[in-house]
Amino acid sequence: MLSRCFLLALVLATGCRHAADRESSVPRQVRPASEQFLFEAEPASISPGETSILRWNIPGATSVAIEETSRTGKLHLLGKFPGSGTLSVQPRSDAIYVISCEGSPEISCASLTVRVHLKKP
């Protein structure tokens, strides 16, 4: 399992606007996440066809929305979930996942990257 410091380094908390107001791209404003906020990928680096598990626990969040970036940087909604849980993902290339929280005033949004190591010919 990855160290807590490394996982916190993966998490980028941002000041996201409400979904109706924000652009469909990865948030740009960045500030550190609190230690109570958890959004991680295990493993954070995979080979094509492998699965990574996104895990989150956001104290005070009534629900979260998880989105994945496309190759063009646009966000695609994977679903809405409770304030803590897991989700299996199988990205074909490096992917950024964004979690947006409702009901938690400290952190409204965070992102992390799952790296996909492509085999060289």
Coordinates of N, CA, C and O in Angstrom, one line a residue:
M1 N 0.8 -1.2 0.0 CA 0.0 0.0 0.0 C 0.9 1.2 0.0 O 1.9 1.3 0.6
L2 N 0.5 2.3 -0.7 CA 1.2 3.5 -0.8 C 1.2 4.2 0.6 O 0.3 4.1 1.3
S3 N 2.3 4.9 0.8 CA 2.4 5.7 2.1 C 1.4 6.8 2.1 O 1.0 7.3 1.1
R4 N 1.0 7.2 3.3 CA 0.0 8.3 3.5 C 0.5 9.6 2.9 O -0.3 10.3 2.2
C5 N 1.8 9.9 3.0 CA 2.3 11.1 2.5 C 2.2 11.1 1.0 O 1.9 12.1 0.3
F6 N 2.6 10.0 0.4 CA 2.5 9.9 -1.1 C 1.1 10.0 -1.6 O 0.9 10.7 -2.6
L7 N 0.2 9.4 -0.9 CA -1.2 9.5 -1.3 C -1.8 10.9 -1.2 O -2.5 11.4 -2.1
L8 N -1.4 11.6 -0.1 CA -1.8 13.0 0.0 C -1.2 13.9 -1.0 O -1.8 14.8 -1.5
A9 N 0.0 13.5 -1.5 CA 0.6 14.2 -2.6 C -0.1 14.0 -3.9 O -0.1 14.9 -4.7
L10 N -0.8 12.9 -4.0 CA -1.6 12.6 -5.2 C -2.9 13.5 -5.3 O -3.4 13.7 -6.3
V11 N -3.4 13.8 -4.1 CA -4.6 14.5 -4.0 C -4.4 16.0 -4.2 O -3.6 16.6 -3.6
L12 N -5.2 16.6 -5.1 CA -5.2 18.0 -5.3 C -6.6 18.5 -5.0 O -7.5 18.2 -5.7
A13 N -6.7 19.4 -4.0 CA -8.0 19.9 -3.7 C -8.2 21.3 -4.4 O -7.2 22.0 -4.5
T14 N -9.3 21.6 -4.9 CA -9.5 22.8 -5.6 C -10.8 23.5 -5.2 O -11.6 23.0 -4.5
G15 N -10.9 24.8 -5.6 CA -12.1 25.6 -5.3 C -13.0 25.5 -6.5 O -13.2 26.4 -7.2
C16 N -13.7 24.3 -6.7 CA -14.6 24.2 -7.8 C -15.8 25.0 -7.6 O -16.3 25.2 -6.5
R17 N -16.3 25.5 -8.7 CA -17.6 26.2 -8.7 C -18.7 25.2 -8.8 O -18.4 24.0 -9.0
H18 N -19.9 25.6 -8.6 CA -21.1 24.7 -8.8 C -21.1 24.1 -10.2 O -20.6 24.7 -11.1
A19 N -21.5 22.9 -10.3 CA -21.5 22.1 -11.5 C -22.1 22.9 -12.7 O -21.5 22.9 -13.8
A20 N -23.1 23.6 -12.5 CA -23.8 24.4 -13.6 C -22.9 25.5 -14.1 O -23.0 25.9 -15.2
D21 N -22.0 26.0 -13.2 CA -21.2 27.2 -13.5 C -19.8 26.8 -14.0 O -19.1 27.6 -14.6
R22 N -19.3 25.6 -13.7 CA -17.9 25.3 -14.1 C -17.8 24.7 -15.4 O -18.7 24.1 -16.0
E23 N -16.6 25.0 -16.0 CA -16.2 24.4 -17.3 C -16.1 22.9 -17.2 O -15.9 22.4 -16.1
S24 N -16.2 22.3 -18.3 CA -16.1 20.8 -18.3 C -14.7 20.4 -18.6 O -14.3 19.7 -19.5
S25 N -13.8 20.9 -17.7 CA -12.4 20.5 -17.7 C -11.9 20.4 -16.3 O -12.5 20.7 -15.3
V26 N -10.7 19.8 -16.2 CA -10.1 19.6 -14.9 C -9.9 21.0 -14.1 O -9.4 21.9 -14.7
P27 N -10.3 21.0 -12.9 CA -10.2 22.3 -12.1 C -8.7 22.8 -12.1 O -7.8 22.0 -12.1
R28 N -8.6 24.1 -12.1 CA -7.2 24.7 -12.1 C -6.7 25.3 -10.8 O -5.6 25.3 -10.5
Q29 N -7.7 25.8 -10.0 CA -7.3 26.3 -8.7 C -6.9 25.2 -7.7 O -7.7 24.3 -7.6
V30 N -5.7 25.2 -7.1 CA -5.2 24.1 -6.3 C -4.9 24.6 -4.9 O -4.2 25.6 -4.7
R31 N -5.3 23.8 -3.9 CA -4.8 24.0 -2.5 C -4.7 22.6 -1.9 O -5.4 21.7 -2.3
P32 N -3.9 22.5 -0.8 CA -3.7 21.2 -0.2 C -5.0 20.6 0.4 O -5.8 21.3 0.9
A33 N -5.1 19.3 0.4 CA -6.3 18.6 1.0 C -6.0 18.4 2.5 O -4.9 18.4 2.9
S34 N -7.0 18.4 3.3 CA -6.9 18.1 4.7 C -6.5 16.6 4.9 O -6.8 15.8 4.0
E35 N -6.0 16.3 6.1 CA -5.6 14.9 6.3 C -6.8 14.0 6.5 O -6.8 12.8 6.3
Q36 N -8.0 14.6 6.8 CA -9.2 13.8 7.0 C -9.8 13.4 5.6 O -10.6 12.5 5.5
F37 N -9.5 14.2 4.6 CA -10.0 14.0 3.3 C -9.2 12.8 2.6 O -8.0 12.9 2.6
L38 N -9.9 11.8 2.1 CA -9.2 10.7 1.4 C -9.8 10.5 0.0 O -11.0 10.4 -0.2
F39 N -8.9 10.6 -1.0 CA -9.2 10.3 -2.4 C -8.0 9.7 -2.9 O -7.0 10.4 -3.1
E40 N -8.0 8.3 -3.2 CA -6.8 7.6 -3.6 C -7.1 6.6 -4.7 O -8.3 6.2 -4.8
A41 N -6.1 6.2 -5.4 CA -6.2 5.1 -6.4 C -5.2 4.0 -6.0 O -4.1 4.3 -5.7
E42 N -5.7 2.8 -6.0 CA -4.8 1.7 -5.6 C -5.0 0.6 -6.7 O -6.1 0.0 -6.8
P43 N -4.0 0.3 -7.4 CA -2.7 1.0 -7.5 C -2.9 2.3 -8.4 O -3.8 2.4 -9.2
A44 N -2.0 3.2 -8.2 CA -2.0 4.5 -9.0 C -1.3 4.3 -10.3 O -1.4 5.3 -11.1
S45 N -0.7 3.2 -10.6 CA 0.0 2.9 -11.8 C -0.3 1.5 -12.3 O -0.1 0.6 -11.5
I46 N -0.9 1.4 -13.5 CA -1.3 0.1 -14.0 C -0.8 -0.2 -15.4 O -0.4 0.8 -16.1
S47 N -1.0 -1.4 -15.9 CA -0.8 -1.7 -17.3 C -2.1 -1.7 -18.0 O -3.2 -1.9 -17.3
P48 N -2.2 -1.6 -19.3 CA -3.4 -1.7 -20.0 C -4.2 -2.9 -19.7 O -3.7 -4.0 -19.6
G49 N -5.5 -2.8 -19.5 CA -6.4 -3.9 -19.1 C -6.5 -4.2 -17.6 O -7.4 -4.9 -17.2
E50 N -5.6 -3.6 -16.8 CA -5.7 -3.8 -15.4 C -6.7 -2.8 -14.8 O -7.1 -1.9 -15.4
T51 N -7.0 -3.1 -13.5 CA -8.0 -2.4 -12.8 C -7.4 -1.6 -11.7 O -6.5 -2.1 -11.0
S52 N -7.8 -0.4 -11.4 CA -7.4 0.4 -10.3 C -8.7 0.7 -9.5 O -9.7 0.9 -10.1
I53 N -8.6 0.7 -8.2 CA -9.7 1.0 -7.3 C -9.6 2.4 -6.8 O -8.6 2.8 -6.1
L54 N -10.6 3.2 -7.1 CA -10.7 4.6 -6.5 C -11.3 4.4 -5.2 O -12.4 3.7 -5.1
R55 N -10.8 5.0 -4.1 CA -11.3 4.9 -2.8 C -11.4 6.4 -2.2 O -10.5 7.1 -2.4
W56 N -12.5 6.7 -1.6 CA -12.7 8.0 -1.0 C -13.4 7.9 0.3 O -14.2 7.0 0.6
N57 N -13.2 8.9 1.1 CA -13.9 9.1 2.4 C -13.8 10.6 2.7 O -12.7 11.2 2.9
I58 N -14.9 11.3 2.5 CA -14.9 12.8 2.7 C -15.9 13.1 3.9 O -17.1 13.1 3.7
P59 N -15.3 13.3 5.1 CA -16.2 13.6 6.2 C -17.1 14.8 6.0 O -16.6 15.8 5.4
G60 N -18.3 14.7 6.3 CA -19.3 15.7 6.1 C -19.9 15.8 4.7 O -20.9 16.5 4.5
A61 N -19.4 15.1 3.7 CA -20.0 15.1 2.4 C -21.3 14.2 2.4 O -21.3 13.1 2.8
T62 N -22.4 14.8 1.9 CA -23.6 14.1 1.8 C -23.6 13.2 0.5 O -24.2 12.1 0.5
S63 N -22.9 13.6 -0.5 CA -22.7 12.8 -1.7 C -21.5 13.4 -2.5 O -21.0 14.5 -2.2
V64 N -21.0 12.6 -3.4 CA -19.9 13.0 -4.3 C -20.2 12.6 -5.7 O -21.0 11.7 -6.0
A65 N -19.7 13.4 -6.7 CA -19.8 13.0 -8.1 C -18.3 12.7 -8.5 O -17.4 13.5 -8.2
I66 N -18.1 11.6 -9.3 CA -16.8 11.3 -9.8 C -16.8 11.4 -11.3 O -17.7 10.8 -11.9
E67 N -15.9 12.1 -11.8 CA -15.7 12.3 -13.2 C -14.4 11.9 -13.7 O -13.4 11.9 -12.9
E68 N -14.3 11.5 -15.0 CA -13.0 11.1 -15.6 C -12.7 12.0 -16.8 O -13.7 12.4 -17.5
T69 N -11.5 12.4 -17.0 CA -11.2 13.3 -18.1 C -11.1 12.4 -19.4 O -10.6 11.3 -19.4
S70 N -11.5 13.1 -20.5 CA -11.3 12.4 -21.8 C -9.9 12.9 -22.3 O -9.2 13.7 -21.7
R71 N -9.5 12.4 -23.5 CA -8.3 12.8 -24.1 C -8.2 14.3 -24.4 O -7.2 14.9 -24.5
T72 N -9.4 14.9 -24.6 CA -9.5 16.3 -24.9 C -9.5 17.2 -23.6 O -9.5 18.4 -23.7
G73 N -9.5 16.5 -22.4 CA -9.6 17.3 -21.2 C -11.0 17.5 -20.7 O -11.1 18.1 -19.6
K74 N -12.0 17.1 -21.4 CA -13.4 17.3 -20.9 C -13.7 16.2 -19.9 O -13.1 15.1 -19.9
L75 N -14.6 16.6 -19.0 CA -15.0 15.7 -17.9 C -16.2 14.8 -18.3 O -17.1 15.4 -18.9
H76 N -16.2 13.6 -17.9 CA -17.3 12.6 -18.2 C -17.7 12.1 -16.9 O -16.9 11.5 -16.1
L77 N -19.0 12.3 -16.5 CA -19.5 11.8 -15.2 C -19.6 10.3 -15.2 O -20.2 9.6 -16.0
L78 N -18.9 9.7 -14.2 CA -19.0 8.3 -13.9 C -20.1 7.9 -13.0 O -20.6 6.8 -13.1
G79 N -20.6 8.9 -12.2 CA -21.7 8.6 -11.3 C -21.7 9.5 -10.1 O -20.7 10.1 -9.8
K80 N -22.8 9.4 -9.3 CA -22.9 10.0 -8.0 C -22.9 8.9 -7.0 O -23.6 7.9 -7.1
F81 N -22.2 9.2 -5.8 CA -22.0 8.2 -4.8 C -22.1 8.8 -3.4 O -22.1 10.0 -3.3
P82 N -22.2 7.9 -2.4 CA -22.2 8.4 -1.0 C -20.9 9.1 -0.7 O -19.9 8.9 -1.4
G83 N -20.7 9.7 0.5 CA -19.5 10.4 0.9 C -18.3 9.5 1.1 O -17.2 10.0 1.3
S84 N -18.5 8.2 1.2 CA -17.3 7.3 1.2 C -17.7 6.0 0.4 O -18.8 5.6 0.3
G85 N -16.6 5.4 -0.2 CA -16.9 4.3 -1.1 C -15.7 3.9 -2.0 O -14.6 4.5 -1.8
T86 N -16.0 3.0 -2.9 CA -14.9 2.6 -3.9 C -15.6 2.5 -5.2 O -16.8 2.3 -5.4
L87 N -14.7 2.6 -6.3 CA -15.1 2.4 -7.6 C -14.0 1.8 -8.4 O -12.9 2.3 -8.4
S88 N -14.2 0.7 -9.2 CA -13.2 0.1 -10.0 C -13.2 0.8 -11.4 O -14.2 1.1 -12.0
V89 N -12.0 1.1 -11.8 CA -11.8 1.8 -13.1 C -10.7 1.1 -13.9 O -9.8 0.5 -13.4
Q90 N -10.9 1.1 -15.3 CA -9.9 0.5 -16.2 C -9.6 1.5 -17.3 O -10.0 1.3 -18.5
P91 N -8.8 2.5 -17.0 CA -8.5 3.5 -18.1 C -7.6 2.9 -19.1 O -6.8 2.0 -18.8
R92 N -7.7 3.3 -20.4 CA -6.9 2.8 -21.4 C -5.6 3.6 -21.6 O -4.6 3.1 -22.1
S93 N -5.6 4.8 -21.0 CA -4.4 5.7 -21.0 C -4.4 6.5 -19.7 O -5.4 6.4 -19.0
D94 N -3.4 7.2 -19.4 CA -3.4 8.0 -18.2 C -4.7 8.8 -18.1 O -5.2 9.3 -19.1
A95 N -5.3 8.8 -16.9 CA -6.6 9.4 -16.7 C -6.6 10.2 -15.4 O -6.0 9.8 -14.4
I96 N -7.2 11.3 -15.4 CA -7.4 12.1 -14.2 C -8.8 11.9 -13.8 O -9.8 12.0 -14.6
Y97 N -9.0 11.7 -12.5 CA -10.3 11.5 -11.9 C -10.6 12.7 -10.9 O -9.7 13.1 -10.2
V98 N -11.8 13.2 -11.0 CA -12.1 14.4 -10.3 C -13.3 14.0 -9.4 O -14.3 13.5 -9.9
I99 N -13.2 14.3 -8.1 CA -14.3 14.1 -7.2 C -14.8 15.4 -6.7 O -14.1 16.3 -6.3
S100 N -16.1 15.6 -6.8 CA -16.8 16.9 -6.4 C -17.7 16.5 -5.2 O -18.5 15.6 -5.3
C101 N -17.6 17.3 -4.1 CA -18.3 16.9 -2.9 C -19.5 17.9 -2.7 O -19.4 19.1 -2.9
E102 N -20.6 17.4 -2.1 CA -21.7 18.2 -1.7 C -21.8 18.0 -0.2 O -21.7 16.9 0.3
G103 N -22.0 19.1 0.5 CA -22.3 19.1 2.0 C -21.0 19.2 2.8 O -21.1 19.2 4.0
S104 N -19.8 19.3 2.2 CA -18.6 19.5 2.9 C -18.0 20.8 2.6 O -17.5 21.1 1.5
P105 N -18.0 21.8 3.6 CA -17.6 23.1 3.3 C -16.0 23.2 3.1 O -15.6 24.1 2.5
E106 N -15.2 22.3 3.8 CA -13.8 22.5 3.7 C -13.2 22.2 2.3 O -12.4 22.9 1.8
I107 N -13.7 21.1 1.7 CA -13.2 20.7 0.4 C -14.3 20.5 -0.6 O -15.2 19.7 -0.3
S108 N -14.4 21.2 -1.7 CA -15.5 21.0 -2.6 C -15.1 20.1 -3.8 O -15.9 19.5 -4.4
C109 N -13.8 19.9 -4.0 CA -13.4 19.1 -5.2 C -11.9 18.7 -5.1 O -11.1 19.4 -4.5
A110 N -11.5 17.6 -5.7 CA -10.1 17.1 -5.7 C -9.9 16.2 -6.9 O -10.9 15.8 -7.5
S111 N -8.7 16.0 -7.3 CA -8.4 15.2 -8.4 C -7.2 14.3 -8.2 O -6.3 14.6 -7.3
L112 N -7.0 13.2 -8.9 CA -5.9 12.4 -8.9 C -5.7 11.8 -10.2 O -6.6 11.8 -11.1
T113 N -4.5 11.2 -10.5 CA -4.2 10.6 -11.8 C -3.9 9.1 -11.6 O -3.2 8.7 -10.7
V114 N -4.4 8.3 -12.5 CA -4.1 6.9 -12.6 C -3.2 6.8 -13.9 O -3.7 7.2 -15.0
R115 N -2.0 6.4 -13.7 CA -1.1 6.3 -14.9 C -1.2 4.9 -15.5 O -1.3 3.9 -14.8
V116 N -1.2 4.8 -16.8 CA -1.2 3.5 -17.5 C 0.1 3.4 -18.3 O 0.4 4.3 -19.2
H117 N 0.9 2.4 -18.0 CA 2.1 2.2 -18.6 C 1.9 1.3 -19.9 O 1.6 0.2 -19.8
L118 N 2.1 2.0 -21.0 CA 1.9 1.3 -22.3 C 3.2 0.5 -22.6 O 4.3 1.0 -22.4
K119 N 3.0 -0.7 -23.2 CA 4.2 -1.5 -23.5 C 4.8 -0.9 -24.8 O 4.1 -0.5 -25.7
K120 N 6.1 -0.8 -24.8 CA 6.9 -0.3 -26.0 C 7.0 -1.4 -27.0 O 7.3 -2.5 -26.6
P121 N 6.9 -1.1 -28.3 CA 7.0 -2.1 -29.3 C 8.4 -2.7 -29.5 O 9.4 -2.1 -29.1

